[in-house]
Amino acid sequence: MTNNTEQTLKELESRLANTQDDVRSTQAAKRHAKGFNTARENVEKLCSGNLFREYGQLAVAAQRQRRDYEELQTETAADGVITGISPINNEFIALGNKAKVSSHDTVIIVNDYSVLAGTQGYFHHLKLDRMIEIALKKQLPIIMLTEGGGGRPGDTDISTINSGLQCTTFGRWAGLIGKVPRIAVNNGYCFAGNAALFGAADITIATTSSFIGMAGPAMIEGGGLGKFSPTDIGPIDVQAKNGVVDIVAENENHAIEIATNCLSFFQGHHTNWSAPEDDALDDVLPDDRRFVYDMHKVISGIVDKNSFIEIAKQYGTAIIQGFARIEGKPIGVIASNCKVLGGAIDVDAAKKLNRFMKLCDQFAIPILSLCDTPGFMVGPEHEKNGAVRYLSELFATGANLSIDFVAVAIRKCYGLGAQAMLSGSISSPSYMLSWPTGEFGAMGLEGAIKLGFKKELEKQTEPAMRQALFDKLLAQQYQKGKALEVATVLEIDAVIEPRNTRKIVLAALN
């Protein structure tokens, strides 16, 4: 080896070391003082010991005209974003589905807040564009950690006339919808451009220490809208309830664990699974049909143990939705929540349900629907929220699904809301099932009696007699709409014992 070669290798070693936490110890200490990981520690946790093939490690901020070059190598290491590829979830058997996620390789993008507050500079964006291009070409999923303050005005090594609007990152990132799965994870401050990337992802995960907004304090003040602390902008309790954040994590480590778990549903089957107890569904429903119950117990009695991960738990809570597995195979689950609005679908629930069903369809994940709804939520207040537009969109989504869709009526299956839960109508699912407790009708039984037999009820002037007539008519309507009766006219395919739901659903989805 010549002296020139040795010198070149030493220079390489030194330059690479400048990007690492050992050399950047001051920045690492600041992160640890906050209880946060460094960007490179997060990369290591995502890779779980697998080789990380880094792209653009030697980049620095485009500020050589105003700062010392050697200083830039450590102070602006990798220009504030670590990008590369590594296998994740090697234990899953590849699906080979229409999303073509046929390997475990995953694009990893980790914004580095220790570099200029994680802001997006010129080379930073070039690195993002490069990884988006690679992900699209090789059909690789992406996990992106988005912490950062948005656009960076201090880069000088570019044209003196530059609006910044030529940036293609945001359009390219959004252009991946339906092509590769994209999971965004945030911890800490996430403003402006960083927030735009976070919000456009397929699944969004954020820690309890997150503050997420389309503008940070400086931009808000610059727009004449007042002075705010960063912690005033988009705290997690706000962003989880309005649907911006799909899953709330305790900290970065927990968020990474959730992200890799979510990714696995797009990657393939798992061979390590446990079935629920045989009698798990025997007693989930109360004897009185008017009483509420916990739909989560129904879900856990059907899917593999500990496999259900709920999406948008704090938003649109009349619907429960998320990913799960049956015998290791991924499915999407949508379910009515009778504890909220009696299971009626309101605007927020419709918005999140629309988005989730589209996501499952885009990546060939079959859906299991557990229906117990009196219909759509109605009334003047809900119309102010655009009920006609957003509730109706559920039919457009359901009509265009290309995946297997199996539905089970647990109890109430009424009106337009039930049809939306069934991907359009009672005949739309590939297999329409019901428990014996299923009830079917164009609207809730009580409302149907009051509306359809109004004159008869009004003739009964005595309250007791009126109630007796109402109860009689209700019993008659209930008998007509029972699952066992509806099955005789072939409106549903089968009535099943609750404890057989898992094996029947599995067979239908196979």
Short mmCIF file of C-alpha atoms in Angstrom, two decimals:
data_model
loop_
_atom_site.label_atom_id
_atom_site.label_comp_id
_atom_site.label_asym_id
_atom_site.label_seq_id
_atom_site.Cartn_x
_atom_site.Cartn_y
_atom_site.Cartn_z
CA MET A 1 0.00 0.00 0.00
CA THR A 2 1.46 3.34 -1.04
CA ASN A 3 1.74 6.35 1.22
CA ASN A 4 -0.83 8.17 -0.91
CA THR A 5 -3.31 5.30 -0.46
CA GLU A 6 -2.70 5.20 3.29
CA GLN A 7 -3.22 8.95 3.52
CA THR A 8 -6.42 8.74 1.50
CA LEU A 9 -7.77 5.97 3.74
CA LYS A 10 -6.91 7.97 6.85
CA GLU A 11 -8.70 10.96 5.41
CA LEU A 12 -11.74 8.80 4.69
CA GLU A 13 -11.68 7.38 8.20
CA SER A 14 -11.45 10.87 9.66
CA ARG A 15 -14.26 12.25 7.51
CA LEU A 16 -16.58 9.36 8.36
CA ALA A 17 -15.72 9.68 12.04
CA ASN A 18 -16.79 13.34 11.94
CA THR A 19 -20.37 12.18 11.36
CA GLN A 20 -20.42 9.84 14.36
CA ASP A 21 -21.53 10.44 17.94
CA ASP A 22 -18.04 9.87 19.37
CA VAL A 23 -16.70 12.94 17.58
CA ARG A 24 -19.96 14.86 17.94
CA SER A 25 -20.07 14.18 21.67
CA THR A 26 -21.33 17.64 22.64
CA GLN A 27 -24.36 17.28 20.40
CA ALA A 28 -24.95 13.74 21.66
CA ALA A 29 -24.82 14.91 25.27
CA LYS A 30 -27.49 17.53 24.59
CA ARG A 31 -29.79 14.86 23.18
CA HIS A 32 -29.22 12.56 26.11
CA ALA A 33 -29.83 15.41 28.57
CA LYS A 34 -33.34 15.71 27.12
CA GLY A 35 -33.88 11.97 27.44
CA PHE A 36 -33.74 11.60 23.64
CA ASN A 37 -31.66 9.35 21.40
CA THR A 38 -29.18 10.66 18.88
CA ALA A 39 -30.12 10.24 15.23
CA ARG A 40 -27.50 7.53 14.79
CA GLU A 41 -28.75 5.66 17.85
CA ASN A 42 -32.21 5.64 16.27
CA VAL A 43 -30.73 4.26 13.05
CA GLU A 44 -29.08 1.46 15.02
CA LYS A 45 -32.35 0.62 16.78
CA LEU A 46 -34.18 0.45 13.45
CA CYS A 47 -31.52 -1.78 11.91
CA SER A 48 -31.34 -4.19 14.89
CA GLY A 49 -27.80 -5.26 14.06
CA ASN A 50 -28.33 -5.55 10.30
CA LEU A 51 -26.01 -3.77 7.88
CA PHE A 52 -27.04 -0.17 7.19
CA ARG A 53 -26.02 0.93 3.71
CA GLU A 54 -25.80 4.69 4.11
CA TYR A 55 -26.35 7.18 1.30
CA GLY A 56 -24.83 10.67 1.37
CA GLN A 57 -22.99 10.34 4.67
CA LEU A 58 -20.33 12.91 3.73
CA ALA A 59 -22.75 15.70 2.82
CA VAL A 60 -22.50 19.02 4.65
CA ALA A 61 -24.75 22.06 4.68
CA ALA A 62 -24.54 24.31 1.63
CA GLN A 63 -22.84 27.02 3.67
CA ARG A 64 -19.17 26.88 2.64
CA GLN A 65 -19.29 30.52 1.62
CA ARG A 66 -20.05 31.63 5.16
CA ARG A 67 -18.58 28.93 7.44
CA ASP A 68 -15.35 26.98 7.87
CA TYR A 69 -15.43 23.74 5.85
CA GLU A 70 -13.91 21.60 8.59
CA GLU A 71 -16.44 22.94 11.06
CA LEU A 72 -19.26 22.08 8.68
CA GLN A 73 -18.11 18.45 8.61
CA THR A 74 -19.01 17.96 12.26
CA GLU A 75 -21.53 20.73 12.93
CA THR A 76 -23.62 19.90 9.85
CA ALA A 77 -22.82 16.19 9.51
CA ALA A 78 -24.76 14.48 6.70
CA ASP A 79 -26.56 17.83 6.24
CA GLY A 80 -28.98 16.97 9.01
CA VAL A 81 -30.49 13.78 7.66
CA ILE A 82 -29.21 10.21 7.79
CA THR A 83 -30.43 8.13 4.85
CA GLY A 84 -29.89 4.55 3.77
CA ILE A 85 -31.24 1.03 3.45
CA SER A 86 -31.33 -1.88 5.88
CA PRO A 87 -33.31 -5.10 6.30
CA ILE A 88 -36.08 -4.85 8.92
CA ASN A 89 -38.24 -7.73 10.23
CA ASN A 90 -36.26 -10.56 8.67
CA GLU A 91 -38.48 -13.13 10.40
CA PHE A 92 -41.50 -12.45 8.19
CA ILE A 93 -42.29 -14.52 5.11
CA ALA A 94 -42.65 -12.19 2.15
CA LEU A 95 -46.17 -11.76 0.79
CA GLY A 96 -45.29 -10.91 -2.77
CA ASN A 97 -48.48 -8.81 -2.90
CA LYS A 98 -49.41 -6.16 -5.42
CA ALA A 99 -47.41 -3.60 -3.44
CA LYS A 100 -44.33 -5.67 -4.38
CA VAL A 101 -42.89 -5.46 -0.86
CA SER A 102 -41.09 -8.71 -1.57
CA SER A 103 -37.95 -8.21 0.49
CA HIS A 104 -37.15 -6.97 3.96
CA ASP A 105 -35.00 -4.08 2.76
CA THR A 106 -36.40 -0.77 4.03
CA VAL A 107 -35.45 2.80 3.28
CA ILE A 108 -34.54 4.56 6.53
CA ILE A 109 -34.61 8.34 6.81
CA VAL A 110 -33.72 9.89 10.15
CA ASN A 111 -33.73 13.67 10.50
CA ASP A 112 -30.97 14.83 12.86
CA TYR A 113 -32.12 17.61 15.19
CA SER A 114 -28.55 18.10 16.43
CA VAL A 115 -27.73 19.57 13.02
CA LEU A 116 -29.20 23.06 12.65
CA ALA A 117 -32.37 21.99 14.51
CA GLY A 118 -33.11 19.32 11.92
CA THR A 119 -33.88 21.92 9.27
CA GLN A 120 -34.10 21.03 5.60
CA GLY A 121 -31.28 22.44 3.50
CA TYR A 122 -30.27 22.13 -0.13
CA PHE A 123 -28.33 18.86 0.09
CA HIS A 124 -30.73 17.59 2.73
CA HIS A 125 -33.50 17.73 0.13
CA LEU A 126 -31.30 16.13 -2.53
CA LYS A 127 -30.73 13.20 -0.16
CA LEU A 128 -34.44 12.85 0.49
CA ASP A 129 -35.19 12.93 -3.23
CA ARG A 130 -32.54 10.28 -3.86
CA MET A 131 -34.07 7.90 -1.28
CA ILE A 132 -37.59 8.47 -2.59
CA GLU A 133 -36.31 7.62 -6.07
CA ILE A 134 -34.63 4.45 -4.78
CA ALA A 135 -37.73 3.41 -2.82
CA LEU A 136 -39.93 3.80 -5.88
CA LYS A 137 -37.53 2.01 -8.22
CA LYS A 138 -36.85 -0.93 -5.88
CA GLN A 139 -40.36 -0.96 -4.31
CA LEU A 140 -39.06 -0.51 -0.78
CA PRO A 141 -41.11 0.68 2.20
CA ILE A 142 -39.92 3.75 4.09
CA ILE A 143 -39.62 4.60 7.76
CA MET A 144 -38.92 8.29 8.29
CA LEU A 145 -38.14 10.02 11.60
CA THR A 146 -39.28 13.58 11.01
CA GLU A 147 -38.03 15.72 13.94
CA GLY A 148 -36.95 19.14 12.70
CA GLY A 149 -37.78 22.78 12.21
CA GLY A 150 -38.68 22.93 8.51
CA GLY A 151 -36.95 24.89 5.78
CA ARG A 152 -33.49 26.36 6.31
CA PRO A 153 -32.89 29.93 5.08
CA GLY A 154 -29.14 29.99 5.81
CA ASP A 155 -27.78 27.95 2.90
CA THR A 156 -25.64 30.16 0.65
CA ASP A 157 -23.90 27.79 -1.79
CA ILE A 158 -26.70 27.96 -4.33
CA SER A 159 -27.99 30.41 -6.93
CA THR A 160 -28.43 33.93 -5.63
CA ILE A 161 -31.92 33.93 -7.14
CA ASN A 162 -33.72 30.96 -5.63
CA SER A 163 -37.34 30.96 -4.53
CA GLY A 164 -37.01 27.50 -2.97
CA LEU A 165 -40.22 26.51 -4.69
CA GLN A 166 -38.36 24.29 -7.15
CA CYS A 167 -38.00 21.72 -4.34
CA THR A 168 -39.51 18.41 -5.50
CA THR A 169 -39.36 16.48 -2.21
CA PHE A 170 -42.91 17.06 -1.05
CA GLY A 171 -44.49 16.16 -4.38
CA ARG A 172 -42.30 13.09 -4.75
CA TRP A 173 -43.07 11.94 -1.21
CA ALA A 174 -46.82 12.33 -1.77
CA GLY A 175 -46.46 10.61 -5.13
CA LEU A 176 -45.55 7.38 -3.33
CA ILE A 177 -49.14 6.97 -2.10
CA GLY A 178 -50.29 3.46 -2.90
CA LYS A 179 -46.89 2.51 -4.32
CA VAL A 180 -44.80 1.81 -1.21
CA PRO A 181 -45.80 1.89 2.47
CA ARG A 182 -44.57 5.00 4.31
CA ILE A 183 -44.40 5.23 8.08
CA ALA A 184 -43.53 8.53 9.76
CA VAL A 185 -42.28 8.72 13.35
CA ASN A 186 -41.85 11.91 15.34
CA ASN A 187 -40.31 12.91 18.64
CA GLY A 188 -39.79 16.51 19.71
CA TYR A 189 -40.44 19.52 17.49
CA CYS A 190 -41.74 18.93 13.97
CA PHE A 191 -42.65 22.08 12.08
CA ALA A 192 -43.28 23.32 8.53
CA GLY A 193 -41.64 21.09 5.87
CA ASN A 194 -40.91 18.33 8.39
CA ALA A 195 -44.57 18.36 9.44
CA ALA A 196 -45.67 18.23 5.80
CA LEU A 197 -43.70 15.01 5.35
CA PHE A 198 -45.07 13.60 8.59
CA GLY A 199 -48.68 14.39 7.76
CA ALA A 200 -48.50 12.92 4.25
CA ALA A 201 -47.33 9.49 5.45
CA ASP A 202 -49.57 6.41 5.40
CA ILE A 203 -49.16 5.78 9.14
CA THR A 204 -48.11 8.46 11.61
CA ILE A 205 -46.58 7.68 15.01
CA ALA A 206 -45.53 10.31 17.55
CA THR A 207 -44.21 10.31 21.09
CA THR A 208 -45.77 12.10 24.02
CA SER A 209 -42.93 14.63 23.69
CA SER A 210 -44.01 15.66 20.19
CA PHE A 211 -45.15 19.08 19.00
CA ILE A 212 -46.25 19.08 15.38
CA GLY A 213 -47.38 22.06 13.32
CA MET A 214 -47.40 23.44 9.79
CA ALA A 215 -45.43 26.42 11.09
CA GLY A 216 -43.04 26.98 13.96
CA PRO A 217 -42.94 30.00 16.29
CA ALA A 218 -40.79 32.17 14.00
CA MET A 219 -43.04 31.72 10.99
CA ILE A 220 -46.17 32.33 13.04
CA GLU A 221 -44.73 35.52 14.52
CA GLY A 222 -43.44 36.60 11.11
CA GLY A 223 -46.94 36.27 9.75
CA GLY A 224 -48.22 38.68 12.38
CA LEU A 225 -50.15 36.00 14.23
CA GLY A 226 -48.56 36.49 17.62
CA LYS A 227 -45.80 34.99 19.74
CA PHE A 228 -45.99 31.36 20.77
CA SER A 229 -43.72 28.89 22.47
CA PRO A 230 -42.87 25.75 20.47
CA THR A 231 -44.77 23.75 23.09
CA ASP A 232 -47.92 25.74 22.32
CA ILE A 233 -47.99 24.39 18.78
CA GLY A 234 -49.59 21.02 18.04
CA PRO A 235 -49.04 19.13 21.31
CA ILE A 236 -49.69 15.40 21.19
CA ASP A 237 -53.01 15.52 23.04
CA VAL A 238 -54.33 17.80 20.28
CA GLN A 239 -52.82 15.98 17.31
CA ALA A 240 -53.95 12.53 18.45
CA LYS A 241 -57.56 13.61 18.93
CA ASN A 242 -57.83 15.40 15.59
CA GLY A 243 -56.43 12.47 13.60
CA VAL A 244 -53.00 13.87 12.69
CA VAL A 245 -51.26 11.22 14.81
CA ASP A 246 -52.39 7.63 14.31
CA ILE A 247 -50.50 6.06 17.21
CA VAL A 248 -49.07 7.66 20.36
CA ALA A 249 -45.82 6.21 21.71
CA GLU A 250 -44.17 6.66 25.09
CA ASN A 251 -40.73 7.55 23.72
CA GLU A 252 -38.45 7.07 20.71
CA ASN A 253 -37.64 3.44 21.51
CA HIS A 254 -41.33 2.62 21.85
CA ALA A 255 -42.12 4.52 18.64
CA ILE A 256 -39.49 2.56 16.70
CA GLU A 257 -40.89 -0.70 18.06
CA ILE A 258 -44.39 0.31 16.91
CA ALA A 259 -43.09 1.44 13.50
CA THR A 260 -41.36 -1.86 12.76
CA ASN A 261 -44.47 -3.72 13.95
CA CYS A 262 -46.69 -1.67 11.62
CA LEU A 263 -44.25 -2.24 8.78
CA SER A 264 -44.51 -6.01 9.26
CA PHE A 265 -48.15 -6.05 8.15
CA PHE A 266 -47.02 -4.88 4.71
CA GLN A 267 -44.13 -7.34 4.57
CA GLY A 268 -45.62 -10.76 5.08
CA HIS A 269 -46.78 -13.64 7.23
CA HIS A 270 -45.45 -14.48 10.68
CA THR A 271 -44.86 -18.10 11.66
CA ASN A 272 -44.87 -17.39 15.40
CA TRP A 273 -48.49 -16.87 16.51
CA SER A 274 -50.92 -17.95 19.21
CA ALA A 275 -54.66 -18.37 18.88
CA PRO A 276 -57.13 -16.95 21.43
CA GLU A 277 -58.92 -19.31 23.78
CA ASP A 278 -61.74 -21.34 22.22
CA ASP A 279 -64.32 -19.80 24.55
CA ALA A 280 -63.06 -16.20 24.21
CA LEU A 281 -66.24 -15.08 22.42
CA ASP A 282 -68.79 -17.03 24.43
CA ASP A 283 -69.73 -14.25 26.85
CA VAL A 284 -68.68 -10.97 25.22
CA LEU A 285 -72.26 -9.79 24.58
CA PRO A 286 -74.66 -8.80 27.37
CA ASP A 287 -78.03 -10.58 27.59
CA ASP A 288 -79.90 -7.32 27.05
CA ARG A 289 -79.52 -6.09 23.46
CA ARG A 290 -79.73 -2.50 24.68
CA PHE A 291 -76.55 -2.72 26.76
CA VAL A 292 -73.07 -1.85 25.50
CA TYR A 293 -70.04 -4.14 25.44
CA ASP A 294 -66.34 -3.94 24.58
CA MET A 295 -65.72 -4.54 20.88
CA HIS A 296 -62.01 -4.90 21.63
CA LYS A 297 -62.87 -8.20 23.34
CA VAL A 298 -64.57 -9.38 20.16
CA ILE A 299 -61.50 -8.47 18.12
CA SER A 300 -59.10 -10.17 20.53
CA GLY A 301 -61.31 -13.28 20.46
CA ILE A 302 -60.85 -13.59 16.69
CA VAL A 303 -57.29 -12.51 15.85
CA ASP A 304 -53.93 -13.88 16.99
CA LYS A 305 -52.97 -13.01 20.55
CA ASN A 306 -51.34 -9.59 20.92
CA SER A 307 -51.43 -8.98 17.17
CA PHE A 308 -53.94 -6.12 16.99
CA ILE A 309 -52.46 -2.65 16.65
CA GLU A 310 -55.07 0.08 16.62
CA ILE A 311 -54.85 3.01 14.21
CA ALA A 312 -56.22 6.45 15.18
CA LYS A 313 -57.46 5.23 18.55
CA GLN A 314 -58.23 8.72 19.87
CA TYR A 315 -59.91 10.04 16.71
CA GLY A 316 -63.30 9.12 15.27
CA THR A 317 -63.81 6.76 18.18
CA ALA A 318 -67.18 5.42 16.98
CA ILE A 319 -65.03 3.19 14.75
CA ILE A 320 -62.23 0.88 15.91
CA GLN A 321 -59.71 0.01 13.22
CA GLY A 322 -56.23 -1.41 12.90
CA PHE A 323 -54.03 -4.22 11.69
CA ALA A 324 -54.02 -7.74 13.08
CA ARG A 325 -53.14 -11.31 12.12
CA ILE A 326 -54.99 -14.59 11.87
CA GLU A 327 -52.61 -17.57 11.91
CA GLY A 328 -49.85 -15.10 11.23
CA LYS A 329 -51.47 -13.62 8.12
CA PRO A 330 -52.06 -9.84 8.09
CA ILE A 331 -55.56 -8.40 7.90
CA GLY A 332 -57.18 -5.03 8.40
CA VAL A 333 -59.94 -4.87 11.02
CA ILE A 334 -62.77 -2.33 11.05
CA ALA A 335 -65.35 -2.50 13.82
CA SER A 336 -68.24 -0.52 15.30
CA ASN A 337 -67.79 0.84 18.81
CA CYS A 338 -71.17 0.80 20.56
CA LYS A 339 -69.65 2.66 23.53
CA VAL A 340 -69.45 5.82 21.39
CA LEU A 341 -72.64 7.25 19.86
CA GLY A 342 -74.13 3.78 20.11
CA GLY A 343 -71.85 2.79 17.22
CA ALA A 344 -73.30 5.41 14.85
CA ILE A 345 -70.76 6.61 12.28
CA ASP A 346 -70.03 10.34 12.52
CA VAL A 347 -67.89 12.51 10.24
CA ASP A 348 -64.59 11.92 12.04
CA ALA A 349 -65.16 8.16 12.11
CA ALA A 350 -66.00 8.21 8.40
CA LYS A 351 -62.85 10.13 7.52
CA LYS A 352 -60.56 7.74 9.33
CA LEU A 353 -62.41 4.68 8.03
CA ASN A 354 -62.12 5.94 4.44
CA ARG A 355 -58.40 6.44 4.79
CA PHE A 356 -57.80 3.06 6.40
CA MET A 357 -59.82 1.05 3.89
CA LYS A 358 -57.97 2.74 1.02
CA LEU A 359 -54.63 1.92 2.66
CA CYS A 360 -55.54 -1.75 3.01
CA ASP A 361 -56.70 -1.87 -0.59
CA GLN A 362 -53.56 -0.19 -1.91
CA PHE A 363 -51.37 -2.88 -0.37
CA ALA A 364 -53.60 -5.94 -0.79
CA ILE A 365 -54.41 -6.41 2.89
CA PRO A 366 -57.85 -8.09 3.25
CA ILE A 367 -60.42 -6.54 5.58
CA LEU A 368 -62.58 -8.05 8.30
CA SER A 369 -65.57 -5.88 9.20
CA LEU A 370 -67.37 -6.34 12.54
CA CYS A 371 -70.65 -4.48 12.26
CA ASP A 372 -72.81 -3.21 15.11
CA THR A 373 -74.18 0.16 14.09
CA PRO A 374 -77.56 1.88 14.12
CA GLY A 375 -76.47 3.82 11.02
CA PHE A 376 -74.95 7.20 10.25
CA MET A 377 -74.98 9.93 12.89
CA VAL A 378 -77.50 12.59 11.87
CA GLY A 379 -78.67 16.01 12.95
CA PRO A 380 -77.92 19.70 12.26
CA GLU A 381 -74.60 19.69 14.14
CA HIS A 382 -73.27 16.83 12.07
CA GLU A 383 -74.40 18.45 8.84
CA LYS A 384 -72.24 21.45 9.76
CA ASN A 385 -69.26 19.08 9.67
CA GLY A 386 -70.01 18.00 6.11
CA ALA A 387 -71.81 14.75 6.89
CA VAL A 388 -73.31 14.39 3.42
CA ARG A 389 -69.91 14.63 1.76
CA TYR A 390 -67.79 12.53 4.13
CA LEU A 391 -70.30 9.83 5.00
CA SER A 392 -71.17 9.32 1.33
CA GLU A 393 -67.51 8.89 0.43
CA LEU A 394 -67.57 5.58 2.30
CA PHE A 395 -69.67 4.14 -0.52
CA ALA A 396 -67.19 5.30 -3.16
CA THR A 397 -64.35 3.71 -1.20
CA GLY A 398 -66.23 0.45 -0.64
CA ALA A 399 -67.33 0.19 -4.26
CA ASN A 400 -63.73 0.37 -5.47
CA LEU A 401 -62.13 -2.13 -3.10
CA SER A 402 -60.30 -4.93 -4.90
CA ILE A 403 -59.36 -6.94 -1.80
CA ASP A 404 -61.16 -9.75 0.02
CA PHE A 405 -63.74 -8.27 2.36
CA VAL A 406 -65.46 -10.46 4.96
CA ALA A 407 -68.15 -9.03 7.23
CA VAL A 408 -69.70 -10.27 10.45
CA ALA A 409 -72.85 -8.69 11.90
CA ILE A 410 -72.36 -8.83 15.66
CA ARG A 411 -75.60 -7.14 16.63
CA LYS A 412 -77.12 -4.03 14.99
CA CYS A 413 -76.86 -3.84 11.23
CA TYR A 414 -79.06 -0.90 10.28
CA GLY A 415 -79.36 1.67 7.55
CA LEU A 416 -76.76 3.42 5.42
CA GLY A 417 -74.18 3.16 8.19
CA ALA A 418 -74.35 -0.62 8.10
CA GLN A 419 -74.09 -0.62 4.32
CA ALA A 420 -70.95 1.53 4.62
CA MET A 421 -69.49 -1.01 7.08
CA LEU A 422 -70.24 -3.74 4.52
CA SER A 423 -68.36 -2.02 1.65
CA GLY A 424 -71.59 -0.83 0.03
CA SER A 425 -74.41 -3.26 0.73
CA ILE A 426 -75.25 -6.51 2.45
CA SER A 427 -74.32 -8.36 -0.76
CA SER A 428 -70.93 -6.67 -1.26
CA PRO A 429 -68.72 -8.74 1.08
CA SER A 430 -67.25 -11.93 -0.34
CA TYR A 431 -68.75 -13.65 2.70
CA MET A 432 -71.53 -12.02 4.73
CA LEU A 433 -71.83 -13.63 8.16
CA SER A 434 -73.83 -12.95 11.27
CA TRP A 435 -73.89 -14.06 14.84
CA PRO A 436 -77.35 -15.23 16.01
CA THR A 437 -77.62 -11.87 17.78
CA GLY A 438 -77.55 -10.00 14.48
CA GLU A 439 -80.36 -7.54 13.74
CA PHE A 440 -81.05 -6.16 10.27
CA GLY A 441 -83.17 -3.35 8.91
CA ALA A 442 -83.33 -0.14 6.91
CA MET A 443 -83.13 1.83 10.16
CA GLY A 444 -83.00 1.24 13.91
CA LEU A 445 -86.00 -0.75 15.12
CA GLU A 446 -87.14 1.80 17.69
CA GLY A 447 -87.05 4.62 15.13
CA ALA A 448 -88.79 2.49 12.53
CA ILE A 449 -91.69 1.78 14.92
CA LYS A 450 -92.08 5.43 15.92
CA LEU A 451 -92.05 6.53 12.29
CA GLY A 452 -93.97 3.71 10.62
CA PHE A 453 -96.67 3.28 13.26
CA LYS A 454 -97.03 6.88 14.37
CA LYS A 455 -100.80 7.03 13.89
CA GLU A 456 -101.45 3.76 15.71
CA LEU A 457 -99.35 4.86 18.66
CA GLU A 458 -101.02 8.28 18.83
CA LYS A 459 -104.44 6.63 19.10
CA GLN A 460 -103.37 5.11 22.41
CA THR A 461 -103.96 7.99 24.79
CA GLU A 462 -102.98 6.05 27.89
CA PRO A 463 -99.16 6.03 28.29
CA ALA A 464 -99.18 2.46 29.55
CA MET A 465 -101.25 1.24 26.60
CA ARG A 466 -99.06 3.18 24.16
CA GLN A 467 -95.92 1.60 25.63
CA ALA A 468 -97.48 -1.85 25.49
CA LEU A 469 -98.32 -1.39 21.80
CA PHE A 470 -94.84 -0.06 21.12
CA ASP A 471 -93.24 -3.06 22.83
CA LYS A 472 -95.46 -5.45 20.85
CA LEU A 473 -94.63 -3.83 17.52
CA LEU A 474 -90.95 -3.73 18.44
CA ALA A 475 -90.94 -7.45 19.23
CA GLN A 476 -92.57 -8.18 15.89
CA GLN A 477 -90.05 -6.09 13.98
CA TYR A 478 -87.17 -7.62 15.90
CA GLN A 479 -88.39 -11.10 15.04
CA LYS A 480 -88.55 -10.20 11.32
CA GLY A 481 -85.06 -8.68 11.36
CA LYS A 482 -83.30 -11.43 13.31
CA ALA A 483 -80.30 -13.02 11.62
CA LEU A 484 -81.99 -16.43 11.58
CA GLU A 485 -84.93 -14.99 9.64
CA VAL A 486 -82.90 -12.79 7.29
CA ALA A 487 -80.79 -15.85 6.38
CA THR A 488 -83.90 -17.64 5.11
CA VAL A 489 -84.30 -15.11 2.30
CA LEU A 490 -80.58 -15.27 1.48
CA GLU A 491 -79.74 -11.68 2.40
CA ILE A 492 -76.84 -13.02 4.45
CA ASP A 493 -74.68 -16.04 3.62
CA ALA A 494 -74.50 -17.74 6.99
CA VAL A 495 -75.32 -17.49 10.68
CA ILE A 496 -72.50 -18.80 12.83
CA GLU A 497 -71.71 -19.49 16.46
CA PRO A 498 -69.46 -16.77 17.85
CA ARG A 499 -66.76 -19.26 18.86
CA ASN A 500 -66.43 -20.39 15.23
CA THR A 501 -65.81 -16.87 13.89
CA ARG A 502 -62.02 -17.13 13.74
CA LYS A 503 -61.79 -20.34 11.75
CA ILE A 504 -64.58 -19.34 9.36
CA VAL A 505 -63.10 -15.89 8.71
CA LEU A 506 -59.68 -17.46 8.14
CA ALA A 507 -61.11 -19.92 5.62
CA ALA A 508 -62.97 -17.12 3.83
CA LEU A 509 -59.88 -14.93 3.59
CA ASN A 510 -57.72 -17.81 2.40
#
